[in-house]
Amino acid sequence: MKTITIAKGDGIGPEIKDATIEIILAAGAEINIEEIEVGEKIYLAGNTSGIAKESWDMIRKNKVFLKAPITTPQGGGYKSLNVTTRKFLGLYANIRPSMSLHPFVKTKHPVMDIVIVRENEEDLYAGIEHQQTDEVVQCLKLISRPGCEKIVRYAFEYAKQYGRKKVTCFTKDNIMKQADGLFHQVFDEIAKEYPEIENEHWIIDIGAAKMADTPEAFDVIVMPNLYGDVLSDVAAQIAGSVGLAGSANIGEECAMFEAIHGSAPRRAGQNLANPSGLLQGAIMMLNHIGQMEVAEKVQNAWLKTMEDGIHTYDVYKEGSSKQKVGTKEFAKAVIANLGKKPSKLKPVSYGNSGVLTLPKYQRKTSAKKKLVGVDIFVHWNGFNPDELAQKIKLLNSGDTELSMITNRGIKVWPDGFSETFCTDHWRCRFKPTDGKTITQFDIIQLLSHAINYGIDTIKTENLYEFNGKSAYSLGQGQ
Ligand code: NAD
């Protein structure tokens, strides 16, 4: 018997939660349920995260959390409960299967069965943002080796466990050579450990287009956070409906399972909502806690119900559907099908899968790191880069000198184009002069001289070599 935490959520949440629990208990799930309140009521009571301290304690104690959708109140100051939960609990992997149920649910893609494995903690979602000049704000995209290793390994282990044949990686490493480059590099490294699973890499733009057009070409797709956020909704929608998809958020200690849709407040309290999304989340939860037989029984009964044409209003279609039902009746129909298998849709078999456990991340020995320069970012209201260069060159010492200025990444000095549009945010790159080296002390000197010359420095980025390999981007056009 496993104790799980559950939150009924807001809007249609309580109805789909009741339906889901009724189905999995009828299928023989061995669970104790402890309920917490999260969402609108808690937000409106003045808690900006939408969750009380005691509820955190319970989630951390039970480690498995089934969460119905919540309503985030309109207006500023309320933080996303989902993002907070994922990051606090280290839920690094977001698993979103999207499968079409042709011809029983209308879809443009009759053959589609993909699983998106989205990195869930870092990338642009680290939420580190700063305004630096009148005209420019920045959002830091952080990609870490442990983040990449954990998510890529998860994708391959998932593929192995569920008998999937291929793992595809989507990145934009032709542009972000360091950040997405690391993700791609780690993918290639880890793929070698799974020779029985096919692997491939696509640049995200053409990969996304291919996925939307020919989803049958993909199986498991692993990608950084932002791409995964966008593409998993696209995948769910083109499979048939976002209302049918569930999602798992997995960490080393804890896990959270949910539907991918929201609380649909306009449909609340009318016995209309489709519980399938949360039910799919619950099926992933049952697999996660080792109750694979129950998970399989529920999924096959659900597939049979969908195939029988017993549909809630959102997927009901005159002709292909047989009976339009409410939330409760849909749950009853699934329960009546427990023990049966679909005859046209492919039945699932989770039998031999077992609980997915991954080795802990091992930190590697540090590389030899050498400081080889510094980028000093400057707020300057002028437009002519040559004029700025004259000013910045005042900082040249015998040891370090200005080597390049870029604006929004493109080189504007030396030899810039007059056509290039410039903002008030300039990157001035300093390198050691021939035969010299640069130290942290030189950087402090540069900044201190900048104050004396009235140059408004807004930040610095050190340029390094790791094991003799330069580890920073060149200026575009350099
Ligand atoms: P939504 O997903 O709640 O609803 C969009 C529309 O989709 C609904 O009007 C309804 O017609 C349909 N729909 C969604 N789920 C359905 C279901 N199970 N059965 C039948 N029809 C369904 O998106 P929204 O209207 O943008 O957001 C409503 C609220 O949900 C907002 O407060 C938002 O912040 C919140 N939200 C919560 C989560 C979460 O808790 N994970 C996720 C997304 C949105």
Short mmCIF file of C-alpha atoms and ligand atoms in Angstrom, two decimals:
data_model
loop_
_atom_site.label_atom_id
_atom_site.label_comp_id
_atom_site.label_asym_id
_atom_site.label_seq_id
_atom_site.Cartn_x
_atom_site.Cartn_y
_atom_site.Cartn_z
CA MET A 1 0.00 0.00 0.00
CA LYS A 2 1.45 3.35 -1.05
CA THR A 3 0.35 6.65 0.45
CA ILE A 4 -0.02 9.41 -2.09
CA THR A 5 -0.86 13.10 -1.78
CA ILE A 6 -3.72 14.39 -3.85
CA ALA A 7 -5.07 17.87 -4.58
CA LYS A 8 -8.53 18.24 -6.04
CA GLY A 9 -7.71 21.59 -7.62
CA ASP A 10 -10.19 24.18 -8.89
CA GLY A 11 -12.83 24.46 -11.62
CA ILE A 12 -13.37 21.01 -13.16
CA GLY A 13 -10.57 19.67 -10.90
CA PRO A 14 -12.73 18.09 -8.16
CA GLU A 15 -14.96 16.26 -10.68
CA ILE A 16 -12.12 14.80 -12.74
CA LYS A 17 -10.21 13.95 -9.56
CA ASP A 18 -13.22 11.99 -8.21
CA ALA A 19 -13.66 10.15 -11.52
CA THR A 20 -9.95 9.30 -11.74
CA ILE A 21 -9.72 8.00 -8.17
CA GLU A 22 -12.91 5.97 -8.58
CA ILE A 23 -11.48 4.28 -11.69
CA ILE A 24 -8.03 3.45 -10.30
CA LEU A 25 -9.44 2.14 -7.00
CA ALA A 26 -11.92 -0.04 -8.90
CA ALA A 27 -8.94 -1.39 -10.89
CA GLY A 28 -7.24 -2.42 -7.64
CA ALA A 29 -4.76 0.41 -7.02
CA GLU A 30 -3.23 -0.12 -3.60
CA ILE A 31 -3.08 3.45 -2.39
CA ASN A 32 -3.85 5.48 0.71
CA ILE A 33 -4.89 9.00 -0.12
CA GLU A 34 -3.98 12.11 1.84
CA GLU A 35 -5.59 15.25 0.50
CA ILE A 36 -4.22 18.79 0.52
CA GLU A 37 -5.70 22.08 -0.65
CA VAL A 38 -3.74 24.05 -3.27
CA GLY A 39 -4.71 26.71 -5.77
CA GLU A 40 -7.18 29.57 -5.92
CA LYS A 41 -8.40 29.53 -2.31
CA ILE A 42 -4.84 29.48 -0.96
CA TYR A 43 -3.69 32.21 -3.37
CA LEU A 44 -6.63 34.42 -2.40
CA ALA A 45 -5.94 33.84 1.30
CA GLY A 46 -2.66 35.70 0.70
CA ASN A 47 -0.22 32.89 -0.04
CA THR A 48 1.48 33.97 -3.31
CA SER A 49 2.66 30.42 -4.12
CA GLY A 50 -0.82 28.85 -3.82
CA ILE A 51 0.34 26.22 -1.35
CA ALA A 52 0.67 26.20 2.46
CA LYS A 53 3.73 25.03 4.43
CA GLU A 54 1.90 21.97 5.88
CA SER A 55 1.06 20.87 2.34
CA TRP A 56 4.73 20.95 1.34
CA ASP A 57 5.46 18.77 4.36
CA MET A 58 2.90 16.22 3.23
CA ILE A 59 4.10 16.18 -0.39
CA ARG A 60 7.68 15.68 0.80
CA LYS A 61 6.65 12.91 3.19
CA ASN A 62 4.60 10.92 0.66
CA LYS A 63 6.83 11.76 -2.34
CA VAL A 64 4.08 11.06 -4.89
CA PHE A 65 1.61 13.82 -5.73
CA LEU A 66 -1.44 13.61 -8.02
CA LYS A 67 -2.58 17.14 -8.77
CA ALA A 68 -5.80 18.19 -10.47
CA PRO A 69 -5.62 21.51 -12.39
CA ILE A 70 -5.84 24.73 -10.43
CA THR A 71 -6.94 28.26 -11.21
CA THR A 72 -4.29 30.96 -10.91
CA PRO A 73 -6.15 34.17 -9.99
CA GLN A 74 -5.85 37.08 -12.41
CA GLY A 75 -3.62 39.97 -11.43
CA GLY A 76 0.03 40.29 -10.53
CA GLY A 77 2.05 38.77 -7.74
CA TYR A 78 0.82 35.15 -7.94
CA LYS A 79 3.59 32.67 -8.68
CA SER A 80 2.99 29.58 -10.80
CA LEU A 81 2.44 26.65 -8.44
CA ASN A 82 3.61 24.24 -11.12
CA VAL A 83 6.94 25.97 -11.71
CA THR A 84 7.54 26.33 -7.95
CA THR A 85 6.72 22.66 -7.31
CA ARG A 86 8.95 21.41 -10.12
CA LYS A 87 11.93 23.41 -8.96
CA PHE A 88 11.58 22.99 -5.18
CA LEU A 89 11.20 19.23 -5.51
CA GLY A 90 13.83 18.86 -8.26
CA LEU A 91 11.34 17.35 -10.72
CA TYR A 92 13.79 17.45 -13.61
CA ALA A 93 11.93 15.31 -16.13
CA ASN A 94 8.56 16.15 -17.66
CA ILE A 95 7.13 13.22 -19.58
CA ARG A 96 4.27 13.90 -21.99
CA PRO A 97 2.96 11.09 -24.17
CA SER A 98 0.74 12.06 -27.13
CA MET A 99 -1.08 9.31 -28.95
CA SER A 100 -3.81 9.57 -31.56
CA LEU A 101 -6.93 7.41 -31.20
CA HIS A 102 -7.89 7.27 -34.86
CA PRO A 103 -10.63 6.77 -36.03
CA PHE A 104 -12.33 7.20 -32.64
CA VAL A 105 -11.07 10.74 -31.93
CA LYS A 106 -10.71 13.18 -34.82
CA THR A 107 -7.06 13.79 -35.70
CA LYS A 108 -5.05 14.89 -38.72
CA HIS A 109 -2.50 12.20 -37.83
CA PRO A 110 -3.97 8.69 -37.64
CA VAL A 111 -0.57 7.18 -36.82
CA MET A 112 0.98 9.09 -33.95
CA ASP A 113 2.42 7.80 -30.70
CA ILE A 114 5.19 10.02 -29.40
CA VAL A 115 6.54 10.81 -25.96
CA ILE A 116 8.14 14.17 -25.33
CA VAL A 117 10.73 14.16 -22.55
CA ARG A 118 11.21 17.78 -21.55
CA GLU A 119 13.96 19.09 -19.29
CA ASN A 120 11.97 20.72 -16.51
CA GLU A 121 14.24 22.86 -14.31
CA GLU A 122 16.64 25.03 -16.25
CA ASP A 123 17.13 26.74 -19.63
CA LEU A 124 15.35 30.13 -19.85
CA TYR A 125 13.03 28.94 -17.05
CA ALA A 126 15.74 29.59 -14.48
CA GLY A 127 13.92 32.93 -14.41
CA ILE A 128 17.07 35.04 -14.06
CA GLU A 129 16.20 38.33 -15.74
CA HIS A 130 17.63 41.83 -15.55
CA GLN A 131 17.02 45.15 -17.24
CA GLN A 132 20.48 46.52 -17.97
CA THR A 133 19.99 49.64 -20.07
CA ASP A 134 17.04 51.80 -21.14
CA GLU A 135 16.57 49.60 -24.15
CA VAL A 136 17.74 46.11 -23.22
CA VAL A 137 16.64 43.38 -20.83
CA GLN A 138 18.24 39.97 -20.59
CA CYS A 139 17.03 36.51 -19.58
CA LEU A 140 19.80 34.04 -18.83
CA LYS A 141 19.62 30.67 -20.51
CA LEU A 142 21.34 28.22 -18.17
CA ILE A 143 22.14 24.74 -19.40
CA SER A 144 24.09 22.49 -17.05
CA ARG A 145 25.87 19.19 -17.59
CA PRO A 146 23.97 17.47 -14.75
CA GLY A 147 20.70 18.86 -16.16
CA CYS A 148 21.52 17.45 -19.62
CA GLU A 149 22.84 14.11 -18.37
CA LYS A 150 19.83 13.49 -16.13
CA ILE A 151 17.20 14.26 -18.77
CA VAL A 152 18.94 12.50 -21.65
CA ARG A 153 19.55 9.39 -19.55
CA TYR A 154 15.92 9.49 -18.45
CA ALA A 155 14.80 9.57 -22.09
CA PHE A 156 16.90 6.52 -23.00
CA GLU A 157 15.89 4.59 -19.87
CA TYR A 158 12.23 5.42 -20.57
CA ALA A 159 12.61 4.18 -24.16
CA LYS A 160 14.23 0.97 -22.92
CA GLN A 161 11.56 0.36 -20.30
CA TYR A 162 8.61 0.97 -22.60
CA GLY A 163 10.04 -0.88 -25.59
CA ARG A 164 10.46 2.22 -27.72
CA LYS A 165 12.81 2.06 -30.66
CA LYS A 166 14.25 5.54 -31.11
CA VAL A 167 15.21 8.65 -29.14
CA THR A 168 15.43 11.94 -31.04
CA CYS A 169 17.07 15.07 -29.67
CA PHE A 170 15.90 18.58 -30.68
CA THR A 171 18.20 21.58 -30.15
CA LYS A 172 19.22 24.80 -31.85
CA ASP A 173 22.95 24.19 -31.54
CA ASN A 174 23.73 25.72 -34.92
CA ILE A 175 23.03 29.07 -33.19
CA MET A 176 23.54 28.39 -29.45
CA LYS A 177 26.77 26.45 -29.87
CA GLN A 178 27.66 26.50 -26.18
CA ALA A 179 24.26 26.05 -24.48
CA ASP A 180 22.36 23.82 -26.91
CA GLY A 181 25.74 22.50 -28.02
CA LEU A 182 26.23 21.00 -24.54
CA PHE A 183 22.78 19.38 -24.63
CA HIS A 184 23.55 17.83 -28.04
CA GLN A 185 27.02 16.72 -26.98
CA VAL A 186 25.69 15.00 -23.85
CA PHE A 187 22.97 13.36 -25.98
CA ASP A 188 25.65 11.90 -28.29
CA GLU A 189 27.71 10.70 -25.32
CA ILE A 190 24.82 8.97 -23.56
CA ALA A 191 23.29 7.54 -26.76
CA LYS A 192 26.45 5.39 -27.10
CA GLU A 193 25.48 3.60 -23.88
CA TYR A 194 22.23 2.41 -25.52
CA PRO A 195 23.29 0.78 -28.82
CA GLU A 196 19.98 -1.11 -29.03
CA ILE A 197 18.04 2.17 -29.30
CA GLU A 198 18.27 4.24 -32.46
CA ASN A 199 19.23 7.88 -31.92
CA GLU A 200 19.18 11.02 -34.03
CA HIS A 201 19.41 14.80 -33.68
CA TRP A 202 17.32 17.43 -35.44
CA ILE A 203 17.66 21.20 -35.42
CA ILE A 204 14.51 22.23 -33.55
CA ASP A 205 12.93 24.38 -36.28
CA ILE A 206 12.84 21.75 -38.99
CA GLY A 207 12.35 19.03 -36.37
CA ALA A 208 9.23 20.79 -35.04
CA ALA A 209 7.91 21.24 -38.57
CA LYS A 210 8.50 17.55 -39.28
CA MET A 211 6.82 16.57 -36.01
CA ALA A 212 3.72 18.65 -36.80
CA ASP A 213 3.60 17.25 -40.33
CA THR A 214 4.80 13.64 -39.95
CA PRO A 215 4.61 12.68 -36.27
CA GLU A 216 4.82 9.00 -37.17
CA ALA A 217 8.53 9.60 -37.88
CA PHE A 218 9.19 10.10 -34.15
CA ASP A 219 9.06 7.94 -31.05
CA VAL A 220 10.67 9.51 -27.93
CA ILE A 221 11.88 13.12 -28.32
CA VAL A 222 14.11 14.75 -25.68
CA MET A 223 14.67 18.51 -25.55
CA PRO A 224 15.51 21.51 -23.38
CA ASN A 225 12.80 23.17 -21.30
CA LEU A 226 11.37 25.93 -23.51
CA TYR A 227 11.22 23.85 -26.70
CA GLY A 228 9.61 21.01 -24.73
CA ASP A 229 7.01 23.31 -23.21
CA VAL A 230 5.88 24.55 -26.61
CA LEU A 231 6.16 21.32 -28.58
CA SER A 232 4.45 19.09 -26.03
CA ASP A 233 1.28 21.19 -26.35
CA VAL A 234 1.56 21.08 -30.13
CA ALA A 235 1.96 17.30 -29.99
CA ALA A 236 -1.06 16.85 -27.68
CA GLN A 237 -3.24 19.07 -29.84
CA ILE A 238 -2.36 17.43 -33.16
CA ALA A 239 -2.86 13.98 -31.62
CA GLY A 240 -6.50 14.90 -31.05
CA SER A 241 -7.03 17.06 -27.99
CA VAL A 242 -5.09 18.60 -25.13
CA GLY A 243 -7.94 17.27 -22.97
CA LEU A 244 -6.69 13.69 -23.40
CA ALA A 245 -3.07 14.13 -22.35
CA GLY A 246 -1.43 13.60 -18.97
CA SER A 247 2.01 14.44 -17.74
CA ALA A 248 4.53 13.16 -15.21
CA ASN A 249 7.09 15.36 -13.45
CA ILE A 250 9.83 13.13 -12.10
CA GLY A 251 12.62 13.89 -9.65
CA GLU A 252 15.18 11.80 -7.77
CA GLU A 253 13.02 11.85 -4.62
CA CYS A 254 9.53 13.04 -5.50
CA ALA A 255 7.15 12.99 -8.47
CA MET A 256 4.03 14.89 -9.49
CA PHE A 257 1.39 13.69 -11.96
CA GLU A 258 -1.27 15.81 -13.64
CA ALA A 259 -3.38 16.53 -16.72
CA ILE A 260 -1.84 18.98 -19.15
CA HIS A 261 -4.99 21.12 -19.44
CA GLY A 262 -6.14 23.77 -16.96
CA SER A 263 -9.15 24.09 -14.65
CA ALA A 264 -11.65 25.06 -17.41
CA PRO A 265 -13.76 27.11 -14.93
CA ARG A 266 -16.62 27.61 -17.40
CA ARG A 267 -17.24 23.86 -17.48
CA ALA A 268 -17.03 23.37 -13.72
CA GLY A 269 -19.79 21.74 -11.65
CA GLN A 270 -21.81 20.52 -14.65
CA ASN A 271 -20.63 16.91 -14.93
CA LEU A 272 -19.24 17.79 -18.38
CA ALA A 273 -15.47 17.56 -18.09
CA ASN A 274 -13.38 14.81 -19.60
CA PRO A 275 -11.33 13.09 -16.86
CA SER A 276 -8.98 11.42 -19.40
CA GLY A 277 -6.04 13.82 -18.97
CA LEU A 278 -5.84 13.34 -15.21
CA LEU A 279 -6.48 9.62 -15.64
CA GLN A 280 -3.47 9.45 -17.98
CA GLY A 281 -1.43 11.21 -15.28
CA ALA A 282 -2.69 8.66 -12.72
CA ILE A 283 -1.70 5.76 -15.02
CA MET A 284 1.84 7.13 -15.18
CA MET A 285 1.75 7.43 -11.39
CA LEU A 286 0.74 3.77 -11.01
CA ASN A 287 3.68 2.72 -13.22
CA HIS A 288 5.98 4.96 -11.18
CA ILE A 289 4.98 3.33 -7.89
CA GLY A 290 5.38 -0.17 -9.30
CA GLN A 291 1.68 -1.01 -9.78
CA MET A 292 2.12 -1.77 -13.48
CA GLU A 293 -0.63 -4.37 -13.67
CA VAL A 294 -3.20 -1.88 -12.41
CA ALA A 295 -1.86 0.80 -14.76
CA GLU A 296 -2.18 -1.58 -17.70
CA LYS A 297 -5.70 -2.60 -16.73
CA VAL A 298 -6.85 1.03 -16.49
CA GLN A 299 -5.20 2.06 -19.77
CA ASN A 300 -6.69 -0.85 -21.71
CA ALA A 301 -10.16 -0.17 -20.22
CA TRP A 302 -9.82 3.50 -21.15
CA LEU A 303 -8.74 2.64 -24.71
CA LYS A 304 -11.71 0.25 -24.98
CA THR A 305 -14.09 2.96 -23.76
CA MET A 306 -12.73 5.47 -26.28
CA GLU A 307 -12.99 2.81 -29.00
CA ASP A 308 -16.59 2.02 -27.98
CA GLY A 309 -17.40 5.64 -28.85
CA ILE A 310 -18.39 6.59 -25.30
CA HIS A 311 -17.18 10.17 -25.29
CA THR A 312 -17.47 13.37 -23.25
CA TYR A 313 -18.61 16.49 -25.10
CA ASP A 314 -15.09 17.71 -25.94
CA VAL A 315 -14.25 14.72 -28.17
CA TYR A 316 -17.82 13.68 -29.09
CA LYS A 317 -18.44 13.79 -32.83
CA GLU A 318 -21.65 12.86 -34.60
CA GLY A 319 -20.92 9.75 -36.68
CA SER A 320 -17.74 8.40 -35.09
CA SER A 321 -18.93 8.67 -31.46
CA LYS A 322 -21.76 6.48 -30.14
CA GLN A 323 -22.82 8.05 -26.86
CA LYS A 324 -22.28 11.49 -25.33
CA VAL A 325 -21.71 11.10 -21.59
CA GLY A 326 -20.85 13.22 -18.56
CA THR A 327 -17.81 12.87 -16.30
CA LYS A 328 -19.44 10.36 -13.94
CA GLU A 329 -20.91 8.20 -16.71
CA PHE A 330 -17.55 8.14 -18.50
CA ALA A 331 -15.89 6.89 -15.31
CA LYS A 332 -18.58 4.19 -14.93
CA ALA A 333 -18.00 3.08 -18.53
CA VAL A 334 -14.24 2.76 -17.96
CA ILE A 335 -14.88 0.79 -14.76
CA ALA A 336 -17.24 -1.54 -16.64
CA ASN A 337 -14.43 -2.18 -19.14
CA LEU A 338 -11.78 -3.06 -16.54
CA GLY A 339 -10.29 -6.41 -17.51
CA LYS A 340 -11.17 -5.90 -21.20
CA LYS A 341 -8.84 -4.88 -24.01
CA PRO A 342 -9.44 -2.68 -27.03
CA SER A 343 -9.90 -4.62 -30.27
CA LYS A 344 -8.96 -1.99 -32.86
CA LEU A 345 -6.62 0.27 -30.90
CA LYS A 346 -3.40 -1.39 -29.75
CA PRO A 347 -3.65 -2.69 -26.17
CA VAL A 348 -0.79 -1.72 -23.86
CA SER A 349 1.44 -4.05 -21.93
CA TYR A 350 3.51 -2.65 -19.07
CA GLY A 351 4.09 -6.10 -17.60
CA ASN A 352 7.85 -6.40 -17.42
CA SER A 353 8.65 -2.72 -17.13
CA GLY A 354 9.49 -2.27 -13.42
CA VAL A 355 10.14 1.01 -11.66
CA LEU A 356 12.48 3.35 -13.53
CA THR A 357 15.52 4.13 -11.39
CA LEU A 358 18.49 6.09 -12.63
CA PRO A 359 22.05 6.24 -11.33
CA LYS A 360 22.91 9.41 -9.41
CA TYR A 361 24.79 12.09 -11.32
CA GLN A 362 28.53 11.79 -10.84
CA ARG A 363 30.52 15.04 -10.93
CA LYS A 364 33.58 14.70 -13.15
CA THR A 365 37.06 15.93 -12.26
CA SER A 366 37.45 19.65 -12.95
CA ALA A 367 38.97 20.72 -16.23
CA LYS A 368 42.01 23.02 -16.42
CA LYS A 369 40.43 26.47 -16.56
CA LYS A 370 42.31 29.49 -17.86
CA LEU A 371 41.16 33.11 -17.97
CA VAL A 372 41.83 34.44 -21.48
CA GLY A 373 39.84 37.66 -21.67
CA VAL A 374 36.79 39.56 -20.50
CA ASP A 375 33.63 41.00 -22.03
CA ILE A 376 32.68 44.29 -20.41
CA PHE A 377 29.10 45.31 -21.16
CA VAL A 378 28.50 49.05 -21.39
CA HIS A 379 25.39 51.26 -21.41
CA TRP A 380 26.06 54.00 -23.98
CA ASN A 381 23.51 56.20 -25.74
CA GLY A 382 25.52 56.97 -28.87
CA PHE A 383 25.10 55.35 -32.25
CA ASN A 384 28.58 55.34 -33.84
CA PRO A 385 30.65 52.32 -32.70
CA ASP A 386 33.92 54.02 -33.78
CA GLU A 387 33.17 56.83 -31.34
CA LEU A 388 32.56 54.30 -28.55
CA ALA A 389 35.77 52.44 -29.46
CA GLN A 390 37.79 55.67 -29.04
CA LYS A 391 36.31 56.07 -25.55
CA ILE A 392 36.77 52.43 -24.55
CA LYS A 393 40.36 52.31 -25.85
CA LEU A 394 41.24 54.70 -23.03
CA LEU A 395 41.06 51.58 -20.82
CA ASN A 396 43.80 49.76 -22.79
CA SER A 397 46.81 48.99 -20.64
CA GLY A 398 50.12 47.44 -21.63
CA ASP A 399 48.62 44.05 -20.75
CA THR A 400 45.04 44.13 -22.03
CA GLU A 401 43.42 45.84 -24.98
CA LEU A 402 40.05 46.24 -26.65
CA SER A 403 39.73 43.62 -29.39
CA MET A 404 36.09 43.87 -30.48
CA ILE A 405 32.74 45.58 -29.82
CA THR A 406 29.43 43.86 -30.55
CA ASN A 407 25.84 45.06 -30.30
CA ARG A 408 23.21 42.37 -29.68
CA GLY A 409 25.92 39.86 -30.59
CA ILE A 410 26.92 41.26 -34.00
CA LYS A 411 30.39 42.72 -34.44
CA VAL A 412 30.22 46.50 -34.99
CA TRP A 413 33.89 47.35 -34.35
CA PRO A 414 36.39 47.03 -35.94
CA ASP A 415 35.09 47.03 -39.51
CA GLY A 416 31.36 47.10 -38.74
CA PHE A 417 28.63 47.87 -41.28
CA SER A 418 26.90 51.26 -41.14
CA GLU A 419 23.61 49.42 -41.84
CA THR A 420 23.73 47.45 -38.55
CA PHE A 421 21.13 48.72 -36.08
CA CYS A 422 22.57 49.43 -32.65
CA THR A 423 20.87 49.62 -29.25
CA ASP A 424 22.34 51.23 -26.11
CA HIS A 425 23.82 47.87 -24.92
CA TRP A 426 27.41 47.21 -26.05
CA ARG A 427 29.76 44.30 -25.41
CA CYS A 428 33.42 45.36 -25.33
CA ARG A 429 35.84 42.43 -25.49
CA PHE A 430 39.27 42.77 -23.90
CA LYS A 431 42.08 40.31 -24.62
CA PRO A 432 45.66 40.22 -23.36
CA THR A 433 48.20 41.90 -25.62
CA ASP A 434 50.68 39.62 -27.39
CA GLY A 435 52.70 37.48 -25.02
CA LYS A 436 50.78 38.69 -21.93
CA THR A 437 48.19 37.02 -19.74
CA ILE A 438 45.10 38.42 -18.07
CA THR A 439 44.15 38.04 -14.40
CA GLN A 440 41.10 38.83 -12.27
CA PHE A 441 43.11 41.78 -10.99
CA ASP A 442 43.35 43.21 -14.55
CA ILE A 443 39.55 43.05 -14.81
CA ILE A 444 39.14 45.02 -11.59
CA GLN A 445 41.62 47.57 -12.95
CA LEU A 446 39.64 47.87 -16.18
CA LEU A 447 36.41 48.46 -14.26
CA SER A 448 38.03 50.94 -11.94
CA HIS A 449 39.45 52.92 -14.90
CA ALA A 450 36.01 52.82 -16.53
CA ILE A 451 34.58 54.65 -13.49
CA ASN A 452 37.28 57.30 -13.82
CA TYR A 453 36.43 57.83 -17.52
CA GLY A 454 32.66 57.95 -16.86
CA ILE A 455 31.97 54.71 -18.74
CA ASP A 456 28.78 53.03 -17.48
CA THR A 457 29.70 49.33 -17.13
CA ILE A 458 26.70 47.11 -16.46
CA LYS A 459 28.24 43.68 -16.20
CA THR A 460 31.23 41.55 -17.10
CA GLU A 461 31.59 38.01 -18.41
CA ASN A 462 34.94 36.27 -18.08
CA LEU A 463 36.29 34.44 -21.14
CA TYR A 464 37.78 31.05 -20.37
CA GLU A 465 39.51 28.11 -21.94
CA PHE A 466 38.70 24.70 -20.49
CA ASN A 467 41.46 22.15 -21.11
CA GLY A 468 42.88 24.44 -23.78
CA LYS A 469 39.57 24.77 -25.66
CA SER A 470 37.99 28.21 -25.91
CA ALA A 471 34.61 28.20 -24.18
CA TYR A 472 32.84 31.37 -25.33
CA SER A 473 31.15 32.50 -28.51
CA LEU A 474 32.83 34.69 -31.10
CA GLY A 475 31.13 37.89 -32.19
CA GLN A 476 28.74 37.28 -35.08
CA GLY A 477 30.65 38.25 -38.20
CA GLN A 478 33.99 38.01 -36.40
P1 NAD B 1 -8.02 25.21 -19.81
O1 NAD B 1 -7.17 24.08 -20.24
O2 NAD B 1 -8.50 25.19 -18.41
O3 NAD B 1 -9.32 25.27 -20.72
C1 NAD B 1 -9.39 25.63 -22.08
C2 NAD B 1 -10.66 25.04 -22.68
O4 NAD B 1 -10.41 23.67 -22.99
C3 NAD B 1 -11.85 25.01 -21.73
O5 NAD B 1 -12.65 26.13 -21.81
C4 NAD B 1 -12.60 23.78 -22.17
O6 NAD B 1 -13.45 24.10 -23.24
C5 NAD B 1 -11.53 22.86 -22.69
N1 NAD B 1 -11.11 21.83 -21.72
C6 NAD B 1 -9.94 21.79 -21.01
N2 NAD B 1 -9.88 20.69 -20.27
C7 NAD B 1 -11.02 20.02 -20.48
C8 NAD B 1 -11.55 18.80 -20.00
N3 NAD B 1 -10.87 18.03 -19.13
N4 NAD B 1 -12.76 18.41 -20.43
C9 NAD B 1 -13.44 19.14 -21.29
N5 NAD B 1 -13.02 20.30 -21.80
C10 NAD B 1 -11.81 20.74 -21.40
O7 NAD B 1 -7.21 26.56 -20.11
P2 NAD B 1 -7.51 28.06 -19.69
O8 NAD B 1 -8.97 28.37 -19.87
O9 NAD B 1 -6.51 28.84 -20.41
O10 NAD B 1 -7.15 28.15 -18.14
C11 NAD B 1 -8.09 28.07 -17.09
C12 NAD B 1 -7.37 28.12 -15.76
O11 NAD B 1 -6.53 26.98 -15.63
C13 NAD B 1 -6.45 29.33 -15.58
O12 NAD B 1 -6.60 29.84 -14.27
C14 NAD B 1 -5.05 28.76 -15.75
O13 NAD B 1 -4.10 29.48 -15.01
C15 NAD B 1 -5.23 27.38 -15.20
N6 NAD B 1 -4.28 26.37 -15.69
C16 NAD B 1 -3.86 25.46 -14.79
C17 NAD B 1 -2.99 24.44 -15.17
C18 NAD B 1 -2.54 23.45 -14.13
O14 NAD B 1 -3.00 23.49 -13.01
N7 NAD B 1 -1.68 22.52 -14.48
C19 NAD B 1 -2.56 24.34 -16.50
C20 NAD B 1 -3.05 25.27 -17.43
C21 NAD B 1 -3.91 26.28 -17.02
#
